[in-house]
CSV table of C-alpha atoms and ligand atoms in Angstrom, one decimal:
chain,number,residue,atom,x,y,z
A,1,MET,CA,85.2,29.3,31.5
A,2,LYS,CA,88.4,31.1,32.3
A,3,PHE,CA,90.6,33.0,29.9
A,4,ASN,CA,93.8,34.7,31.0
A,5,SER,CA,95.2,36.4,28.0
A,6,THR,CA,93.8,39.2,25.8
A,7,LYS,CA,96.7,38.8,23.3
A,8,PRO,CA,96.0,37.9,19.6
A,9,SER,CA,98.6,35.1,20.0
A,10,PHE,CA,96.3,33.5,22.5
A,11,ALA,CA,93.4,33.7,20.0
A,12,ARG,CA,95.7,31.9,17.5
A,13,GLN,CA,96.5,29.3,20.1
A,14,LEU,CA,92.8,28.7,20.7
A,15,ASP,CA,92.3,28.3,17.0
A,16,ALA,CA,95.2,25.8,16.8
A,17,GLN,CA,93.7,23.7,19.6
A,18,ASP,CA,90.2,23.7,18.0
A,19,ASP,CA,89.2,20.4,16.4
A,20,LEU,CA,86.6,22.0,14.3
A,21,SER,CA,88.9,24.6,12.7
A,22,PRO,CA,89.4,22.5,9.5
A,23,PHE,CA,85.7,22.9,8.7
A,24,ARG,CA,86.4,26.6,7.8
A,25,ASP,CA,88.0,25.3,4.6
A,26,GLN,CA,84.7,23.8,3.5
A,27,PHE,CA,83.4,27.3,2.9
A,28,VAL,CA,84.1,29.8,0.2
A,29,ILE,CA,86.3,32.5,1.8
A,30,GLN,CA,86.9,35.1,-0.9
A,31,ASP,CA,88.4,37.7,1.4
A,32,PRO,CA,90.5,36.2,4.2
A,33,THR,CA,90.7,39.5,6.0
A,34,LEU,CA,86.9,39.8,6.3
A,35,VAL,CA,85.6,39.1,9.8
A,36,TYR,CA,82.1,37.7,9.1
A,37,LEU,CA,79.9,37.7,12.2
A,38,ASP,CA,76.6,37.5,10.4
A,39,GLY,CA,76.3,33.7,9.8
A,40,ASN,CA,73.1,33.9,11.9
A,41,SER,CA,71.6,36.2,9.2
A,42,LEU,CA,73.0,34.6,6.1
A,43,GLY,CA,75.4,31.7,6.5
A,44,ARG,CA,78.5,31.4,4.3
A,45,LEU,CA,78.5,29.6,1.0
A,46,PRO,CA,79.8,25.9,1.2
A,47,GLN,CA,82.6,25.0,-1.2
A,48,ALA,CA,80.5,22.1,-2.5
A,49,THR,CA,77.4,24.2,-3.3
A,50,PRO,CA,78.4,25.8,-6.7
A,51,ASP,CA,79.2,22.4,-8.3
A,52,HIS,CA,76.1,20.9,-6.8
A,53,MET,CA,74.0,23.7,-8.3
A,54,LYS,CA,75.8,23.5,-11.6
A,55,TYR,CA,74.8,19.9,-11.9
A,56,ALA,CA,71.3,20.7,-10.8
A,57,ILE,CA,70.9,23.4,-13.4
A,58,GLU,CA,72.8,21.9,-16.3
A,59,HIS,CA,72.0,18.2,-15.9
A,60,GLN,CA,68.9,17.9,-13.9
A,61,TRP,CA,67.1,20.9,-15.4
A,62,GLY,CA,68.9,21.3,-18.7
A,63,GLU,CA,69.0,17.7,-19.8
A,64,ARG,CA,66.4,15.8,-17.8
A,65,LEU,CA,63.8,18.6,-17.9
A,66,ILE,CA,60.4,17.5,-16.6
A,67,ARG,CA,61.8,14.0,-15.9
A,68,GLY,CA,63.7,15.6,-13.0
A,69,TRP,CA,60.7,15.3,-10.9
A,70,ASN,CA,60.6,11.5,-11.0
A,71,ASP,CA,64.4,11.3,-10.9
A,72,GLY,CA,64.2,12.6,-7.4
A,73,TRP,CA,63.0,16.2,-7.1
A,74,ILE,CA,59.6,15.2,-5.9
A,75,LYS,CA,61.1,13.5,-2.8
A,76,LYS,CA,63.5,16.3,-2.0
A,77,PRO,CA,61.3,18.2,0.5
A,78,ALA,CA,61.0,15.1,2.7
A,79,GLU,CA,64.6,13.9,2.1
A,80,VAL,CA,66.1,17.2,3.0
A,81,GLY,CA,63.6,17.4,5.9
A,82,ALA,CA,64.9,14.1,7.2
A,83,LYS,CA,68.4,15.5,7.3
A,84,ILE,CA,67.2,18.6,9.2
A,85,ALA,CA,65.3,16.2,11.5
A,86,GLU,CA,68.6,14.6,12.5
A,87,ILE,CA,70.0,18.1,13.4
A,88,ILE,CA,67.0,19.1,15.5
A,89,GLY,CA,66.3,15.7,17.2
A,90,ALA,CA,63.1,14.8,15.3
A,91,ARG,CA,62.1,11.6,13.6
A,92,PRO,CA,62.9,11.6,9.8
A,93,ASP,CA,59.2,11.8,8.9
A,94,GLU,CA,58.5,14.7,11.2
A,95,VAL,CA,60.2,17.5,9.2
A,96,ILE,CA,59.6,18.7,5.7
A,97,VAL,CA,61.1,21.6,3.7
A,98,CYS,CA,58.7,24.1,2.1
A,99,ASP,CA,57.7,27.7,1.9
A,100,THR,CA,59.2,30.3,4.2
A,101,THR,CA,59.4,30.5,8.0
A,102,SER,CA,56.7,33.1,8.2
A,103,ILE,CA,54.3,31.1,6.0
A,104,ASN,CA,55.0,27.9,7.9
A,105,LEU,CA,54.3,29.7,11.1
A,106,TYR,CA,51.0,30.9,9.7
A,107,LYS,CA,50.0,27.4,8.6
A,108,LEU,CA,50.9,25.7,11.8
A,109,ALA,CA,49.5,28.4,14.2
A,110,LEU,CA,46.1,28.3,12.4
A,111,ALA,CA,46.1,24.5,12.4
A,112,ALA,CA,46.8,24.5,16.2
A,113,LEU,CA,44.0,27.0,16.9
A,114,GLN,CA,41.6,24.9,15.0
A,115,ALA,CA,42.6,22.0,17.1
A,116,ARG,CA,41.7,24.0,20.3
A,117,PRO,CA,38.5,25.7,19.3
A,118,GLU,CA,37.3,26.6,22.8
A,119,ARG,CA,40.5,28.4,23.7
A,120,LYS,CA,41.1,31.9,22.5
A,121,THR,CA,44.5,33.0,23.7
A,122,ILE,CA,47.8,32.8,21.7
A,123,LEU,CA,50.7,33.3,24.0
A,124,SER,CA,54.1,34.7,22.8
A,125,ASP,CA,56.6,37.2,24.1
A,126,ALA,CA,58.0,40.6,23.4
A,127,LEU,CA,61.4,39.1,22.5
A,128,ASN,CA,59.9,37.4,19.5
A,129,PHE,CA,60.8,38.2,15.9
A,130,PRO,CA,58.3,40.9,14.8
A,131,SER,CA,57.3,39.0,11.7
A,132,ASP,CA,56.1,36.2,13.9
A,133,LEU,CA,54.0,38.6,16.0
A,134,TYR,CA,52.6,40.2,12.8
A,135,ILE,CA,51.6,36.7,11.6
A,136,LEU,CA,49.9,36.0,14.9
A,137,GLN,CA,48.2,39.5,14.9
A,138,GLY,CA,46.9,38.8,11.4
A,139,ILE,CA,45.5,35.5,12.5
A,140,CYS,CA,43.6,37.1,15.4
A,141,ASP,CA,42.2,39.6,12.9
A,142,LEU,CA,41.2,36.8,10.6
A,143,MET,CA,39.4,35.0,13.4
A,144,GLY,CA,37.1,38.0,13.9
A,145,GLU,CA,38.9,39.4,17.0
A,146,GLU,CA,37.7,36.5,19.1
A,147,HIS,CA,41.3,35.4,19.6
A,148,ARG,CA,43.8,37.6,21.3
A,149,LEU,CA,47.6,37.6,21.4
A,150,ASP,CA,49.1,37.9,24.9
A,151,LEU,CA,52.8,38.6,25.4
A,152,ILE,CA,54.7,37.0,28.3
A,153,PRO,CA,56.6,39.9,30.0
A,154,SER,CA,60.4,39.8,29.7
A,155,ASP,CA,63.1,40.7,32.2
A,156,GLN,CA,64.6,44.0,30.8
A,157,SER,CA,64.0,42.8,27.2
A,158,LEU,CA,66.8,40.3,27.7
A,159,SER,CA,65.2,37.1,28.9
A,160,VAL,CA,62.0,35.5,30.1
A,161,PRO,CA,62.0,33.7,33.4
A,162,LEU,CA,60.2,30.4,33.4
A,163,GLU,CA,58.1,31.7,36.3
A,164,ASN,CA,56.6,34.3,33.9
A,165,CYS,CA,55.5,31.5,31.5
A,166,ARG,CA,54.0,29.6,34.3
A,167,GLU,CA,51.9,32.6,35.4
A,168,ARG,CA,50.6,33.3,31.9
A,169,ILE,CA,49.8,29.9,30.5
A,170,GLY,CA,46.3,29.0,31.5
A,171,ASP,CA,42.9,27.4,30.7
A,172,ASP,CA,42.3,29.7,27.8
A,173,THR,CA,45.7,29.3,26.2
A,174,ALA,CA,45.3,27.5,22.9
A,175,LEU,CA,48.9,27.9,21.7
A,176,VAL,CA,52.2,28.9,23.1
A,177,THR,CA,54.5,30.1,20.3
A,178,LEU,CA,58.0,31.5,20.9
A,179,SER,CA,61.3,31.8,19.3
A,180,HIS,CA,63.6,29.3,21.0
A,181,VAL,CA,66.5,31.7,20.7
A,182,SER,CA,65.6,35.4,20.7
A,183,PHE,CA,66.9,37.2,17.6
A,184,LYS,CA,68.1,40.2,19.6
A,185,SER,CA,69.4,39.1,22.9
A,186,ALA,CA,70.1,35.5,22.1
A,187,PHE,CA,68.1,34.4,25.2
A,188,MET,CA,67.3,30.7,24.9
A,189,TYR,CA,64.3,29.1,26.5
A,190,ASP,CA,64.3,25.8,28.2
A,191,MET,CA,62.1,24.3,25.5
A,192,GLU,CA,61.4,21.1,27.3
A,193,LYS,CA,60.1,22.8,30.4
A,194,VAL,CA,58.0,25.4,28.6
A,195,THR,CA,56.5,22.7,26.4
A,196,HIS,CA,55.7,20.7,29.6
A,197,LEU,CA,54.0,23.7,31.2
A,198,ALA,CA,51.9,24.2,28.0
A,199,HIS,CA,50.9,20.6,27.9
A,200,GLN,CA,49.9,20.6,31.6
A,201,ALA,CA,47.5,23.5,30.7
A,202,GLY,CA,46.2,21.7,27.7
A,203,ALA,CA,47.8,24.0,25.1
A,204,LEU,CA,49.9,23.2,22.1
A,205,THR,CA,53.4,24.6,21.4
A,206,LEU,CA,54.9,26.0,18.3
A,207,TRP,CA,58.6,27.0,18.3
A,208,ASP,CA,60.5,29.1,15.9
A,209,LEU,CA,64.0,27.5,15.6
A,210,SER,CA,65.4,30.1,13.2
A,211,HIS,CA,68.3,31.0,15.6
A,212,SER,CA,68.8,27.6,17.0
A,213,ALA,CA,68.7,25.0,14.2
A,214,GLY,CA,72.3,24.2,13.4
A,215,ALA,CA,73.5,26.1,16.5
A,216,VAL,CA,72.2,24.3,19.5
A,217,PRO,CA,71.4,20.7,20.2
A,218,LEU,CA,67.6,20.1,20.2
A,219,GLU,CA,65.6,17.0,21.0
A,220,LEU,CA,62.2,18.0,19.6
A,221,HIS,CA,60.7,14.5,19.6
A,222,ASP,CA,61.9,13.6,23.1
A,223,TRP,CA,60.8,16.9,24.5
A,224,ASP,CA,57.4,16.2,23.2
A,225,VAL,CA,57.3,19.4,21.1
A,226,ASP,CA,54.1,19.7,19.1
A,227,LEU,CA,55.1,22.0,16.2
A,228,ALA,CA,58.1,24.0,15.0
A,229,VAL,CA,59.3,26.0,12.1
A,230,GLY,CA,62.7,27.3,11.1
A,231,CYS,CA,65.0,28.9,8.7
A,232,THR,CA,67.7,27.3,6.5
A,233,TYR,CA,69.7,30.3,5.4
A,234,LYS,CA,71.1,31.2,8.8
A,235,TYR,CA,73.2,28.5,10.7
A,236,LEU,CA,72.1,25.9,8.1
A,237,ASN,CA,73.9,27.8,5.3
A,238,GLY,CA,71.3,27.1,2.6
A,239,GLY,CA,71.7,30.4,0.8
A,240,PRO,CA,69.6,33.6,0.5
A,241,GLY,CA,65.9,33.0,0.6
A,242,ALA,CA,66.4,29.2,0.9
A,243,PRO,CA,63.1,27.4,1.8
A,244,ALA,CA,62.2,26.9,5.4
A,245,PHE,CA,61.2,23.8,7.3
A,246,LEU,CA,58.4,22.7,9.5
A,247,TYR,CA,58.0,20.0,12.1
A,248,VAL,CA,54.9,18.3,13.2
A,249,ARG,CA,55.1,15.6,15.8
A,250,ARG,CA,54.1,12.3,14.3
A,251,ASP,CA,50.9,11.7,16.3
A,252,LEU,CA,49.5,15.1,15.4
A,253,GLN,CA,50.1,14.9,11.7
A,254,ASN,CA,46.8,13.5,10.6
A,255,LYS,CA,44.9,15.3,13.3
A,256,LEU,CA,45.8,18.9,12.4
A,257,ILE,CA,44.1,20.4,9.3
A,258,PRO,CA,46.3,22.6,7.1
A,259,PRO,CA,44.7,26.1,6.6
A,260,ILE,CA,45.9,26.4,3.0
A,261,TRP,CA,44.8,23.5,0.8
A,262,GLY,CA,47.1,23.2,-2.2
A,263,TRP,CA,47.6,20.2,-4.5
A,264,PHE,CA,51.0,19.3,-3.0
A,265,GLY,CA,49.2,18.7,0.3
A,266,ALA,CA,46.7,16.3,-1.2
A,267,GLN,CA,46.9,12.5,-0.9
A,268,ALA,CA,47.4,12.0,-4.6
A,269,PRO,CA,48.1,15.3,-6.4
A,270,PHE,CA,48.3,13.7,-9.8
A,271,ASN,CA,44.8,12.3,-9.5
A,272,PHE,CA,43.7,15.8,-10.0
A,273,ASP,CA,40.6,15.2,-7.9
A,274,LEU,CA,38.2,18.1,-7.7
A,275,ASN,CA,38.0,17.8,-3.9
A,276,PHE,CA,40.8,18.1,-1.5
A,277,ASN,CA,41.8,15.0,0.4
A,278,PRO,CA,44.7,15.8,2.7
A,279,ALA,CA,47.7,13.5,2.7
A,280,ARG,CA,47.7,11.3,5.8
A,281,ASP,CA,51.2,12.4,6.9
A,282,LEU,CA,53.3,15.6,7.1
A,283,THR,CA,53.1,16.3,3.4
A,284,ARG,CA,49.6,17.7,4.0
A,285,PHE,CA,51.3,20.9,5.1
A,286,GLN,CA,53.0,21.4,1.8
A,287,ILE,CA,51.1,23.8,-0.5
A,288,SER,CA,52.5,23.7,-4.0
A,289,THR,CA,55.5,23.1,-6.3
A,290,PRO,CA,58.7,23.3,-4.2
A,291,HIS,CA,61.3,25.9,-5.0
A,292,MET,CA,63.5,23.2,-6.3
A,293,LEU,CA,66.8,25.0,-7.1
A,294,SER,CA,66.9,26.8,-3.7
A,295,LEU,CA,65.9,23.6,-2.0
A,296,LEU,CA,68.8,21.7,-3.6
A,297,ALA,CA,71.2,24.4,-2.5
A,298,VAL,CA,70.4,23.4,1.1
A,299,GLU,CA,71.8,19.9,0.7
A,300,PRO,CA,75.6,20.3,0.8
A,301,ALA,CA,75.5,22.5,3.9
A,302,LEU,CA,73.6,20.0,5.9
A,303,GLU,CA,76.2,17.4,5.2
A,304,ILE,CA,78.9,19.6,6.7
A,305,ILE,CA,76.8,20.2,9.9
A,306,LEU,CA,76.1,16.5,10.3
A,307,LYS,CA,79.8,15.7,9.9
A,308,ALA,CA,80.9,18.3,12.4
A,309,GLY,CA,78.2,17.1,14.9
A,310,ILE,CA,75.8,19.5,16.6
A,311,LYS,CA,77.1,18.8,20.1
A,312,ASN,CA,80.7,19.7,19.0
A,313,LEU,CA,79.4,22.9,17.4
A,314,ARG,CA,77.6,23.9,20.5
A,315,GLN,CA,80.7,23.2,22.7
A,316,LYS,CA,82.8,25.5,20.5
A,317,SER,CA,80.1,28.1,20.3
A,318,ILE,CA,79.9,28.3,24.1
A,319,GLN,CA,83.7,28.6,24.3
A,320,GLN,CA,83.7,31.3,21.6
A,321,SER,CA,80.9,33.3,23.1
A,322,GLU,CA,82.5,33.2,26.5
A,323,TYR,CA,85.8,34.3,25.0
A,324,LEU,CA,84.0,37.2,23.2
A,325,ILE,CA,82.4,38.3,26.4
A,326,TYR,CA,85.7,38.1,28.3
A,327,LEU,CA,87.3,40.3,25.7
A,328,ALA,CA,84.3,42.7,25.8
A,329,ARG,CA,84.7,43.0,29.6
A,330,GLU,CA,88.4,43.8,29.2
A,331,PHE,CA,88.2,46.2,26.2
A,332,LEU,CA,84.6,47.4,25.6
A,333,PHE,CA,82.7,47.7,28.9
A,334,PRO,CA,85.0,50.5,30.1
A,335,LEU,CA,84.0,52.4,26.9
A,336,GLY,CA,80.3,52.3,27.5
A,337,TYR,CA,79.4,49.0,25.8
A,338,GLU,CA,77.0,46.7,27.7
A,339,LEU,CA,76.2,43.1,27.4
A,340,GLY,CA,72.8,42.7,25.7
A,341,SER,CA,72.7,39.0,26.1
A,342,PRO,CA,72.2,36.7,29.2
A,343,THR,CA,75.5,36.1,31.0
A,344,ASP,CA,74.8,32.4,31.6
A,345,ALA,CA,75.8,30.4,28.6
A,346,SER,CA,73.0,27.9,29.1
A,347,GLU,CA,70.5,30.7,28.6
A,348,ARG,CA,72.1,31.9,25.4
A,349,GLY,CA,72.1,30.8,21.8
A,350,SER,CA,75.1,31.3,19.5
A,351,HIS,CA,75.2,35.1,19.1
A,352,VAL,CA,76.3,37.8,21.5
A,353,THR,CA,74.8,41.2,21.5
A,354,LEU,CA,76.6,44.3,22.7
A,355,GLN,CA,74.8,47.5,23.3
A,356,HIS,CA,76.1,51.0,22.8
A,357,PRO,CA,74.2,54.3,22.2
A,358,GLU,CA,76.2,54.7,19.0
A,359,ALA,CA,75.5,51.1,17.8
A,360,TYR,CA,74.3,52.1,14.4
A,361,ARG,CA,77.3,54.2,13.4
A,362,ILE,CA,79.7,51.7,15.1
A,363,CYS,CA,78.3,49.0,12.8
A,364,ARG,CA,78.8,51.3,9.7
A,365,ALA,CA,82.4,51.8,10.7
A,366,LEU,CA,82.9,48.1,11.2
A,367,ILE,CA,81.5,47.3,7.8
A,368,GLU,CA,83.1,50.2,5.9
A,369,PRO,CA,86.3,51.1,7.6
A,370,GLN,CA,88.2,54.1,6.3
A,371,GLU,CA,91.5,53.7,8.1
A,372,THR,CA,92.1,50.0,8.4
A,373,ASP,CA,91.9,46.9,6.2
A,374,ILE,CA,90.0,45.0,8.9
A,375,ARG,CA,86.4,44.8,7.9
A,376,VAL,CA,83.9,43.3,10.3
A,377,ILE,CA,80.4,42.4,9.4
A,378,PRO,CA,77.9,42.3,12.4
A,379,ASP,CA,74.2,43.1,12.4
A,380,PHE,CA,72.7,46.3,13.8
A,381,ARG,CA,69.5,45.7,15.6
A,382,GLU,CA,67.3,48.5,16.9
A,383,PRO,CA,67.8,50.6,18.9
A,384,ASP,CA,71.3,50.1,20.2
A,385,ASN,CA,72.4,46.5,19.5
A,386,VAL,CA,75.5,45.3,17.8
A,387,ARG,CA,74.8,41.6,17.2
A,388,LEU,CA,77.7,39.3,16.7
A,389,GLY,CA,76.8,35.9,15.3
A,390,ILE,CA,79.1,33.0,16.1
A,391,ALA,CA,79.0,30.3,13.5
A,392,PRO,CA,81.4,27.7,14.9
A,393,LEU,CA,81.8,25.9,11.6
A,394,TYR,CA,83.8,28.9,10.3
A,395,THR,CA,84.2,31.6,12.9
A,396,SER,CA,87.7,31.7,14.4
A,397,PHE,CA,88.8,32.9,17.8
A,398,LEU,CA,91.0,35.4,15.9
A,399,ASP,CA,87.9,36.8,14.2
A,400,LEU,CA,86.4,37.5,17.6
A,401,HIS,CA,89.6,39.1,18.8
A,402,GLN,CA,89.7,41.4,15.7
A,403,ALA,CA,86.1,42.4,16.0
A,404,VAL,CA,86.5,43.4,19.7
A,405,ARG,CA,89.6,45.4,19.0
A,406,ARG,CA,87.9,47.2,16.1
A,407,MET,CA,84.9,48.0,18.3
A,408,GLU,CA,87.3,49.4,20.9
A,409,GLN,CA,89.1,51.5,18.3
A,410,ILE,CA,86.0,52.9,16.7
A,411,VAL,CA,84.7,54.3,20.1
A,412,LYS,CA,88.1,55.3,21.5
A,413,GLU,CA,89.1,57.3,18.4
A,414,LYS,CA,85.5,58.4,17.8
A,415,GLU,CA,85.7,57.0,14.3
A,416,TYR,CA,81.9,56.6,14.2
A,417,LEU,CA,81.5,60.4,14.0
A,418,GLN,CA,82.5,60.1,10.3
A,419,TYR,CA,79.4,58.1,9.5
A,420,SER,CA,75.9,59.2,8.8
A,421,GLU,CA,73.2,58.4,11.3
A,422,GLU,CA,70.7,57.7,8.5
A,423,TYR,CA,69.8,54.0,8.2
A,424,LEU,CA,70.4,52.0,5.1
A,425,SER,CA,67.4,50.0,3.9
A,426,VAL,CA,68.8,46.7,5.2
A,427,THR,CA,70.6,47.0,8.5
B,501,PLP,C1,65.1,34.9,10.3
B,501,PLP,C2,63.9,34.7,11.1
B,501,PLP,C3,62.7,34.5,10.4
B,501,PLP,C4,62.7,34.6,8.9
B,501,PLP,O1,61.5,34.6,8.3
B,501,PLP,P1,61.3,34.6,6.7
B,501,PLP,O2,59.9,34.1,6.6
B,501,PLP,O3,62.3,33.7,6.2
B,501,PLP,O4,61.5,36.0,6.2
B,501,PLP,C5,61.5,34.2,11.1
B,501,PLP,N1,61.6,34.1,12.4
B,501,PLP,C6,62.7,34.3,13.1
B,501,PLP,C7,62.7,34.1,14.6
B,501,PLP,C8,63.9,34.6,12.5
B,501,PLP,O5,65.0,34.8,13.1
C-alpha cells in the first residue's frame, strides 16, 4: 500500500473516503479530542449500550425479577455465543459465553490433555500472553509434573516462523495452544496451517482469540480448529470485565470432559440430581450462574460488528496500520523508534507496536500532556513497547496522524523527561 502525503489534510481525505467512518457515531465519544488507541485493551462504549442496560436493570431485573431467567436470560450464553460464532467463522452451536478467558483456557486445556492421556507435552510460545502460560504451568503442576510446557522459539520476539512449529510439534505433543495474534508484537499465526500440523501429529489445538476476535476474519470451523477461547471487552466492545467465550468444534463436544463440574454444565440443572451428568453439547463447559448483566452488555456491540462486516473491518485495519507504519517511517524512525511488529500485513493483527528505550515515559506524556490539548491513549508493554491499537469501527486516519506527530514531538522536545519513570499499577 502506497501513501504519498504526510499532511493532516491527507488523513482527513482518507477519512472522507472511508465507507466505515459513519460507524464511529455509534460509539459514545465524550471527548472528541481524545485519540483513543486502546480499543484492543478496552473497546469503546456503544451508544446503544446504556439504554440496553437501563432496560435490563429496570425492567428485566427490577420488574421481572426471577422470571427474567425464563424470559430469556437462561438462553443468553448460547444466543450471544451464536452471534460471536458468526464473527469467528464457527457454527452457532459451537460457541458459548461464560467465565473469563483465563478460566476458559484452563477448562479447555485440561479437557484436551485428558483426551490425549499418553502424551505429555503442551506446546505454546514465548509470545503468548503470560496469564495463558501461567494457567498452563499450573496445569503441569496439578498433573504431578508429568506434563511439561514447551515453548516454540520466536524470531527476535516478534514472530514465529511456521518452520519452528513444524520442528517442535511431535509424537508427545498433546496440545498446541497459542495466541492467534500476539499481544505485544501483533504477530498473527496462519491458524489453518498450524492446526493442520498439529493434527498430522495427532495433537489438539487451542487458540486464544483475544486479539483477533472482531479484528480479523476467522474460519474456525472450516480450518478444523478444535478449541478456542477469547475475550469480549477488546475489539468486541463488551465492557470492562465482560464475560469471555469458548469454542469447541461440534464433533468434540460430547467427547471432551469438562474439568470443573458445575450445575450449569449438567444435562438438567433443575433436576438437582446428586450426581453430575454432563450436558451432551457445548453447555457442559459452563460452570455456574452466568454474569447476566455484563453478558447483556455484550449484545449491542456485536450487532455493530456484524453490520460493519468483519472483512470490511479487516480491510480498513490493514490500510490504517500501513498508514501508521508509513508515518512512523517518516517521522519516528529517524528519532530512534523501531517497528516492533511484523512488516508484512498478512502476519499482523490490528495493532502496531513501536519500540523506544523511553517507551514508558513517552506513554505517560501521550496520556497526560502538559503543553497540548492532544491526548493520546496507547498501551505501554514491557520493556520498551508503545502499543497502538487500531479499532477500525471508530479509529480515524486523523487519530493516527495525531498520535504519530505527538510521539515525534515528545521525543524531539524531550518532553518525556518531565515524567517519572516509576510505573503506575496498570500500564
Ligand atoms: C486480554 C487477554 C486475556 C484476558 O484474560 P482475562 O481472563 O480476561 O483476564 C487473555 N489472553 C490474551 C491473549 C489476552 O490478550
